[in-house]
Coordinates of C-alpha atoms and ligand atoms in Angstrom, one line a residue:
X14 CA 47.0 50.7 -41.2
X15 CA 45.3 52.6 -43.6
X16 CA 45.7 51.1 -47.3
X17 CA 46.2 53.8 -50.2
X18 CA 43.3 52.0 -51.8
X19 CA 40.5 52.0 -48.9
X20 CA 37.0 51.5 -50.0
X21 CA 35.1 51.6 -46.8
X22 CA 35.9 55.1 -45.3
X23 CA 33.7 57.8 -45.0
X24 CA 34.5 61.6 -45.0
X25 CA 33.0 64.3 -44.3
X26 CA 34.9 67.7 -45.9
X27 CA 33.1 71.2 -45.1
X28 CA 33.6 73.8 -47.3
X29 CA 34.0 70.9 -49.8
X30 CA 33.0 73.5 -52.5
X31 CA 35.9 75.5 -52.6
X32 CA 39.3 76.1 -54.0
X33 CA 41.0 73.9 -51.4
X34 CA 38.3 71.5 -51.2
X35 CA 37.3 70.5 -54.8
X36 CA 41.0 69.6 -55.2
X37 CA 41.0 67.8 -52.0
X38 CA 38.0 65.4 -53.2
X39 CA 39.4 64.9 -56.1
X40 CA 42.2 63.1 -54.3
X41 CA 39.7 61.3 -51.6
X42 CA 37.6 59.9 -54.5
X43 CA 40.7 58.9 -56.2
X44 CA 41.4 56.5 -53.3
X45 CA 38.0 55.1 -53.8
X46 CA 36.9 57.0 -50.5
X47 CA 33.1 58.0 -49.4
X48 CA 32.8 61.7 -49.5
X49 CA 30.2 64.0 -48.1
X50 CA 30.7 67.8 -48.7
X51 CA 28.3 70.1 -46.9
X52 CA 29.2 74.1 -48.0
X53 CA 27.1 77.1 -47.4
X54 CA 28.1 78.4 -51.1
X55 CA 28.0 81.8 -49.8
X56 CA 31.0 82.9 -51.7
X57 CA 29.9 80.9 -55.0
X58 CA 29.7 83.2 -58.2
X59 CA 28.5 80.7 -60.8
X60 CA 25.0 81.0 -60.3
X61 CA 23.9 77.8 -59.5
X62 CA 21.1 77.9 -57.6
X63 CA 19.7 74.8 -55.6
X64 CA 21.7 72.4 -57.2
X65 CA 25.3 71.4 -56.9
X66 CA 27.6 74.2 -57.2
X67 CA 29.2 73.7 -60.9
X68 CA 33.1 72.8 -58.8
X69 CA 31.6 70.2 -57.4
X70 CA 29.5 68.8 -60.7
X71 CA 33.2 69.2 -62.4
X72 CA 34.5 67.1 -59.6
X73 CA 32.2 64.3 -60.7
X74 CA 33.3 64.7 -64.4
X75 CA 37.0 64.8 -63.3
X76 CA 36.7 61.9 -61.4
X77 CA 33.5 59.7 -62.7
X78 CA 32.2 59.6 -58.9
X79 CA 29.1 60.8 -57.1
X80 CA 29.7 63.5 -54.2
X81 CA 27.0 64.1 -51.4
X82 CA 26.7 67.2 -51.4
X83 CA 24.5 69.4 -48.5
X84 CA 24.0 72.7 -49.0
X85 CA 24.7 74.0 -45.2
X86 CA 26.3 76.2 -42.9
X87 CA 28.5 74.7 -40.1
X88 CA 27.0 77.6 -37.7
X89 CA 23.4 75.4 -38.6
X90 CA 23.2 72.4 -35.9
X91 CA 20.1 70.8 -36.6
X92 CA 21.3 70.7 -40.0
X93 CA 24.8 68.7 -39.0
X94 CA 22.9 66.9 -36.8
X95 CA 20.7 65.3 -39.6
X96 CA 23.9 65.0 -41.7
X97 CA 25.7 63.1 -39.2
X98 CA 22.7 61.0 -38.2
X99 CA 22.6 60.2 -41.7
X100 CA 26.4 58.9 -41.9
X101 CA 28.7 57.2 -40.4
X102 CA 31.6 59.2 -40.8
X103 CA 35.7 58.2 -39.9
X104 CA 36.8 61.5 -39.9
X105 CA 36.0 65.1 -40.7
X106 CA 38.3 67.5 -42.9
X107 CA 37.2 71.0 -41.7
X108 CA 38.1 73.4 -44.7
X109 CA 34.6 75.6 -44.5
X110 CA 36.0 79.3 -43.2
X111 CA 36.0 83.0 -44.3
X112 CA 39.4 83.6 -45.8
X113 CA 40.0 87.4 -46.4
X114 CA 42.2 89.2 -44.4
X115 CA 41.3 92.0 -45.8
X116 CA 37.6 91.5 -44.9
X117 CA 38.5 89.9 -41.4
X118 CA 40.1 93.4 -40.6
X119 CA 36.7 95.2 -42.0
X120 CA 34.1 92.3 -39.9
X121 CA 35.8 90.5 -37.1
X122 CA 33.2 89.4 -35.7
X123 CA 31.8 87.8 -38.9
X124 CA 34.9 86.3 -39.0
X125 CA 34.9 85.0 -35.1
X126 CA 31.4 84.3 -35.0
X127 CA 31.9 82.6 -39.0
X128 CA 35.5 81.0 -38.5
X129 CA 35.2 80.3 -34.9
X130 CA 31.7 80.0 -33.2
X131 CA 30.6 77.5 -36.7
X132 CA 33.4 75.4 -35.5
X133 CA 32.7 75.0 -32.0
X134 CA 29.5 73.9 -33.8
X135 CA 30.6 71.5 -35.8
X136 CA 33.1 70.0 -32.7
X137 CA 30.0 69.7 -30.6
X138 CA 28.0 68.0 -33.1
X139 CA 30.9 65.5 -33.7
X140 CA 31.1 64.5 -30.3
X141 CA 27.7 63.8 -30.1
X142 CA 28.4 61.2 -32.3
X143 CA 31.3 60.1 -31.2
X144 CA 33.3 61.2 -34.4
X145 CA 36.7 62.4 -32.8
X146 CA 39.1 62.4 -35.9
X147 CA 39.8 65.9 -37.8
X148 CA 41.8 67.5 -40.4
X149 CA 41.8 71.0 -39.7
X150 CA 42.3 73.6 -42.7
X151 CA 44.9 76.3 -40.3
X152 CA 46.9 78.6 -42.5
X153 CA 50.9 80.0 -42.0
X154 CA 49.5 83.1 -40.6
X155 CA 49.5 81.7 -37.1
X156 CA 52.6 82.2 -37.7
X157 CA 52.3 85.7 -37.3
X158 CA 56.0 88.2 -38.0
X159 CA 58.6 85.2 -38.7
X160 CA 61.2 85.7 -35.8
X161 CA 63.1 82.9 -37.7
X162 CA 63.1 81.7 -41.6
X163 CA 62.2 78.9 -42.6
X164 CA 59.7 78.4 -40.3
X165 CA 59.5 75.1 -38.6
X166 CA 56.1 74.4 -36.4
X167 CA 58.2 75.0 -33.2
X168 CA 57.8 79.2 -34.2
X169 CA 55.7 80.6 -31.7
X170 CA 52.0 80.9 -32.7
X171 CA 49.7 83.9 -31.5
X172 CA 52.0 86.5 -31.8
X173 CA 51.6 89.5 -33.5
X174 CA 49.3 87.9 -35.9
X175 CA 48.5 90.7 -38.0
X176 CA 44.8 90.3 -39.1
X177 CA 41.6 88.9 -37.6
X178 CA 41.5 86.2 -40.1
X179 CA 44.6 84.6 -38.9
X180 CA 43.8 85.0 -35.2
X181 CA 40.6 82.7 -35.9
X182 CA 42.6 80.1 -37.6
X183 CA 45.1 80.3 -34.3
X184 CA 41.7 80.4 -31.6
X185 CA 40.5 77.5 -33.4
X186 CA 44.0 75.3 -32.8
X187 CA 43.9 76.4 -29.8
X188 CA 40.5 75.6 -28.9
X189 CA 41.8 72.2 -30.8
X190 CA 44.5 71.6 -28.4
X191 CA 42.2 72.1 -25.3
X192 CA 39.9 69.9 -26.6
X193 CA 42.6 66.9 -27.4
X194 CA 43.6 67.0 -23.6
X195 CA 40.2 67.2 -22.0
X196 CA 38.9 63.8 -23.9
X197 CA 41.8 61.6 -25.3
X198 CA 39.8 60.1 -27.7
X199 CA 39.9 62.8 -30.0
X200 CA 43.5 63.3 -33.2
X201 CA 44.0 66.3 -34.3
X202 CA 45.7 67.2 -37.2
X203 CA 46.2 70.9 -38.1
X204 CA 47.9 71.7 -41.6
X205 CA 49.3 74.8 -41.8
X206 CA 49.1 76.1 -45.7
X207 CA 51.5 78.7 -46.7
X208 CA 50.6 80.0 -50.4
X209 CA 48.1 77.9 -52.0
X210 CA 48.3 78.6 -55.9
X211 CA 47.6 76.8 -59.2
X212 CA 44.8 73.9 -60.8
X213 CA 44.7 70.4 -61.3
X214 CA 46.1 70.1 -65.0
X215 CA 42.5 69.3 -66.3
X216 CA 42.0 72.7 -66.6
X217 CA 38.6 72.0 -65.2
X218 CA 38.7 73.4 -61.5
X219 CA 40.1 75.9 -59.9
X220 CA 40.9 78.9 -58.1
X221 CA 37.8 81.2 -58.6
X222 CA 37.9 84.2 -56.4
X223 CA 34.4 86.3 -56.1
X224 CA 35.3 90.2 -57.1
X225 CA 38.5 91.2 -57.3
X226 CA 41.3 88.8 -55.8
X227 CA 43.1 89.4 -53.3
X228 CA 46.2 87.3 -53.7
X229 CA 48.8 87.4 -56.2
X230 CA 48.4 84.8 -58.4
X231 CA 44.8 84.5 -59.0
X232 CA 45.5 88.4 -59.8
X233 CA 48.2 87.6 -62.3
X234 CA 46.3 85.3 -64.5
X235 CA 43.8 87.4 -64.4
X236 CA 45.9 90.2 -66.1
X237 CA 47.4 87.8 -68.0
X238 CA 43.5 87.0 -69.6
X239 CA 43.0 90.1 -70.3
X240 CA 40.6 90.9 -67.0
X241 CA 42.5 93.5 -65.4
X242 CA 44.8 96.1 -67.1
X243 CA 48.0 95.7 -64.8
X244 CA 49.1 94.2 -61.3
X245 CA 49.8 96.6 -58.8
X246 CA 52.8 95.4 -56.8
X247 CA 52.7 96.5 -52.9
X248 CA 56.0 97.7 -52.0
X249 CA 59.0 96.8 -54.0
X250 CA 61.0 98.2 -51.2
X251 CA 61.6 95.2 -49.0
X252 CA 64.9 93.7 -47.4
X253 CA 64.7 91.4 -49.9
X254 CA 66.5 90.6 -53.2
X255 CA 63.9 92.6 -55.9
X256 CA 62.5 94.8 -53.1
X257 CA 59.3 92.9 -53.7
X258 CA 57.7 90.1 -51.0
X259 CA 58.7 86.9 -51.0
X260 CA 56.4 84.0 -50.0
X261 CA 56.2 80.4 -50.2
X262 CA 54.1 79.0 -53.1
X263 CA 52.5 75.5 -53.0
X264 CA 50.8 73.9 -55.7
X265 CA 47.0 73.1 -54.8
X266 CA 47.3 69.6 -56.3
X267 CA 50.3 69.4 -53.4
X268 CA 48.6 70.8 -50.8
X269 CA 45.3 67.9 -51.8
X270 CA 47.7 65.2 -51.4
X271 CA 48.8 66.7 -48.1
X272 CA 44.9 66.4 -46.7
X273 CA 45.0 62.8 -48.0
X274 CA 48.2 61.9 -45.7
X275 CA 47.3 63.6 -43.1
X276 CA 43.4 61.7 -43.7
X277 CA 45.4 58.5 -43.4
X278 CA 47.7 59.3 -40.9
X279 CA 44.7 60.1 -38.1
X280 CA 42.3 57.0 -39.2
X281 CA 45.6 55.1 -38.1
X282 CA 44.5 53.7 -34.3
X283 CA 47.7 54.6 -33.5
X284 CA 47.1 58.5 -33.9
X285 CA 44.5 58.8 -30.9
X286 CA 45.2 61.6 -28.1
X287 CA 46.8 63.3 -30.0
X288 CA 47.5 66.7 -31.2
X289 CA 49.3 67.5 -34.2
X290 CA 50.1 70.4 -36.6
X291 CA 52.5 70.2 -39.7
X292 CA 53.5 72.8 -42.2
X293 CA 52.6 72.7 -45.8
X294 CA 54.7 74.0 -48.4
X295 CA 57.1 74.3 -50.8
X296 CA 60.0 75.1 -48.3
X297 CA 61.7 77.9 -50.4
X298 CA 60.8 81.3 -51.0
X299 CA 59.9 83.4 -54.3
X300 CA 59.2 86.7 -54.5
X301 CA 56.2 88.8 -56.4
X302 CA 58.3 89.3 -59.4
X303 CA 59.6 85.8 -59.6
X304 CA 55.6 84.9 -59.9
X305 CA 55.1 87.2 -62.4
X306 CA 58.2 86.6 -64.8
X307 CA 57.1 82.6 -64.7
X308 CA 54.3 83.5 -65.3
X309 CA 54.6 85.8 -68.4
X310 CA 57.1 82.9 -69.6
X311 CA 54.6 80.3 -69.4
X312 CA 51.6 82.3 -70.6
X313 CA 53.6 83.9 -73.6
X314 CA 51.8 87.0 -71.9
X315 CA 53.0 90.4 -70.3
X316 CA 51.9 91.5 -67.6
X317 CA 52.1 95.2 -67.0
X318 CA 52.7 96.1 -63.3
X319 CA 52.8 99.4 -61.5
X320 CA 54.9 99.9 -58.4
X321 CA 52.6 101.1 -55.2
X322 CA 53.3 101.2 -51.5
X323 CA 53.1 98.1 -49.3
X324 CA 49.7 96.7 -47.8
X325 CA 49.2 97.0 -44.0
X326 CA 50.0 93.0 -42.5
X327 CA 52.2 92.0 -45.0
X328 CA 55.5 91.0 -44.2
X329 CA 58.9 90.5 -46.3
X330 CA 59.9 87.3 -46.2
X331 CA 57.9 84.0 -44.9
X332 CA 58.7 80.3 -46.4
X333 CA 58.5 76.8 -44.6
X334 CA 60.6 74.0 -43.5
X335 CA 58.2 70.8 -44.2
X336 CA 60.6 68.3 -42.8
X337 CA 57.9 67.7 -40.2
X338 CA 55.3 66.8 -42.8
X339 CA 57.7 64.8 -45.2
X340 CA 58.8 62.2 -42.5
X341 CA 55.6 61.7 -39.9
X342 CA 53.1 62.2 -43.0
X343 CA 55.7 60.5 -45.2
X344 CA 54.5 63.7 -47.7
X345 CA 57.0 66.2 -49.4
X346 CA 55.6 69.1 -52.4
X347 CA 57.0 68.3 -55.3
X348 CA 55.7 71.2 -58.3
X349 CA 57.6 73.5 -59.2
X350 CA 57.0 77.3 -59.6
X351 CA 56.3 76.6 -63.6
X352 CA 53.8 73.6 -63.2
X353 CA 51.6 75.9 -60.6
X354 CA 52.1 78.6 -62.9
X355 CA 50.8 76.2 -66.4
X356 CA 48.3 75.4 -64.3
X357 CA 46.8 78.3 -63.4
X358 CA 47.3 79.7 -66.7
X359 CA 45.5 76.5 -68.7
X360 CA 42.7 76.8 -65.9
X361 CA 42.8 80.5 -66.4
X362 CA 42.6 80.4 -70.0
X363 CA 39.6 77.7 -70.2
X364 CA 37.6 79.7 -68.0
X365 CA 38.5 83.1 -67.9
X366 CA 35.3 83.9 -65.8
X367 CA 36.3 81.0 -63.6
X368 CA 33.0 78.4 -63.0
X369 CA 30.6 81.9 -64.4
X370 CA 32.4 80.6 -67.9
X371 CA 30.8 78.7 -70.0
Ligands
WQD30 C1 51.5 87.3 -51.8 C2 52.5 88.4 -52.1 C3 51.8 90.6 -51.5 C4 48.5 90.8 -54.3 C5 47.4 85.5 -47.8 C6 46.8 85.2 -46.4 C7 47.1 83.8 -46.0 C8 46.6 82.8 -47.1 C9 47.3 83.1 -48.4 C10 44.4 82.1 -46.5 C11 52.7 89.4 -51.0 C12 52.0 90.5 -53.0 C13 49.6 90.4 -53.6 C14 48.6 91.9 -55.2 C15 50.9 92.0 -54.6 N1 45.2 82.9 -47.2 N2 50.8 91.0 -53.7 N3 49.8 92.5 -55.3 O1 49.4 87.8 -48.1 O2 51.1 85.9 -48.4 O3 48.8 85.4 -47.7 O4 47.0 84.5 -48.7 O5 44.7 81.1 -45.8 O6 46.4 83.5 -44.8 O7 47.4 86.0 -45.5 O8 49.3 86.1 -50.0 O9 48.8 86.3 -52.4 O10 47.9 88.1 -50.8 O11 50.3 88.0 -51.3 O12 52.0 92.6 -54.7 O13 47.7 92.3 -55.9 O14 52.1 89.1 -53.3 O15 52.3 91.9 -51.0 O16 54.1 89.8 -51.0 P1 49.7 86.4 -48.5 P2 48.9 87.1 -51.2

């Protein structure tokens, strides 16, 4: 059994870099584990060049350990292979992906060949080595139109998922699946993020979107800053109790501890053969305006919103049921709406150009 306080495991987190995976490390190192982050920083905005991107030197500050960091693409073989001849790793936490629907829908095959083909790559590389253990970054969107609320990971996957992006994430669990039953040596374990939102209280990392953001609450605090003039709400004519989309937000520093039991669930001996996915969220629903009136309460801020039509792929309504996740992974989310919105306004407010601040 894995021991909260392990010293001797290794892990290796792609797309270590990023919003999900600074947070993530900072929970690894926290349990005094080996981490190795190997990113492409294409979406990086801070300008670092050659060194480590400034999320990961803020890591280090947070958390007073070293991370290895390689500055490669998954797609890049030789590259892995050198990395993994290098290490001996227990398990991998694949977070490195393309994540804008918006852009999936404009380059699918950036996102296939990206999302997909890069981590065939990766699989084939851990094979080589005989490193069969893996967290895998999959998002609700598999999901596709909720037949059912909330969902539970019995819904049916695959079906009418409503954007490229979410049709790689499905692929790739798929591809998972087919791989767990043609060699039993390999665990799986797919988490399933619904709405990923907030900072670690620090203030010092955080959600920093390149251009303008896509998702809400990134977009609210950066209205609230003083970035952008007003939110523009898409459709406010929903079945639902405002008219205006409801969604299940989980706080990020949730959704790290999540990776960590799911980390210590699969370096359990016990876990081999095996294919798993759980949910990751909240479990209740809260709709754009909710957001935005926490957030305006904890900011002392208005935001000014304007009314438009709905975006194509969205739908009303989609929240978890974690039960899954809270008794095999022993892991339940505990922040509320107000701490994710605190924390994404303190992180906000420190850096209102995100890691560009300075
Ligand atoms: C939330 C709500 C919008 C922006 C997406 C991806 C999903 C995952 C999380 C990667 C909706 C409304 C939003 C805005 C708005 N990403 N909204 N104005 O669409 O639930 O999920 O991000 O894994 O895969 O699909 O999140 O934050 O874009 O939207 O009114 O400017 O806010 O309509 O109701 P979404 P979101």
């Amino acid at each position: 059994v894995v021991e909260d306080n392990v010293a001797s495991v290794v892990v290796l987190v792609t797309g270590g870099c990023g919003y999900v995976g600074t947070h993530t490390v900072v929970r690894l190192l926290e349990q005094n584990v080996q981490v190795v982050v190997v990113d492409n920083v294409a979406w990086t905005n801070d300008g670092t060049e050659g060194s480590k991107p400034k999320s990961l030197q803020r890591v280090e500050e947070l958390t007073g350990k070293t991370v290895v960091f390689h500055n490669i693409d998954i797609s890049n073989a030789d590259a892995l292979e050198k990395i993994f001849n290098s290490y001996r790793f227990d398990c991998v936490i694949h977070l490195a992906a393309l994540k804008s629907v918006g852009d999936s829908c404009r380059l699918p095959l950036d996102y296939y060949r990206n999302n997909v083909a890069g981590t065939v790559t990766l699989l084939e590389v851990m094979k080589c080595h005989q490193v069969k253990k893996l967290v895998f970054s999959s998002s609700a969107t598999v999901y596709g139109e909720p037949q059912y609320l909330p969902i539970n990971e019995e819904h049916v996957t695959g079906q009418k998922v409503t954007n490229p992006y979410g049709r790689t994430k499905y692929f790739i669990e798929e591809i998972l699946r087919d791989l767990c039953k043609s060699d039993p040596e390999w665990s799986v374990i797919c988490l399933r993020y619904f709405n990923p939102v907030g900072a670690h209280p620090s203030g010092r990392i955080g959600e920093d979107p390149a251009g303008v953001p896509c998702n809400l609450m990134p977009y609210v605090a950066q209205v609230a800053v003083g970035r952008r003039p007003k939110l523009a709400v898409y459709g406010n004519d929903y079945p639902t109790p405002d008219g205006t989309g409801i969604r299940d937000y989980i706080h990020i520093m949730d959704l790290a501890e999540g990776h960590w039991a799911a980390t210590k669930k699969i370096l359990q001996n016990g876990s081999k053969g095996s294919w798993l996915a759980y949910n990751l969220g909240l479990g209740r629903g809260y709709s754009v305006l909710d957001v935005v009136k926490c957030f305006e309460s904890v900011s002392g801020r208005s935001i000014a919103v304007d009314f438009v039509s709905r975006r194509d792929g969205d739908v009303a309504s989609s929240y978890s049921d974690c039960s899954l996740a809270s008794s095999q992974l022993d892991w339940k989310a505990s922040r509320t709406l107000t701490d994710m919105c605190t924390d994404m306004w303190r992180w906000q407010s420190i850096n209102p150009h995100g890691y560009q601040s300075n």
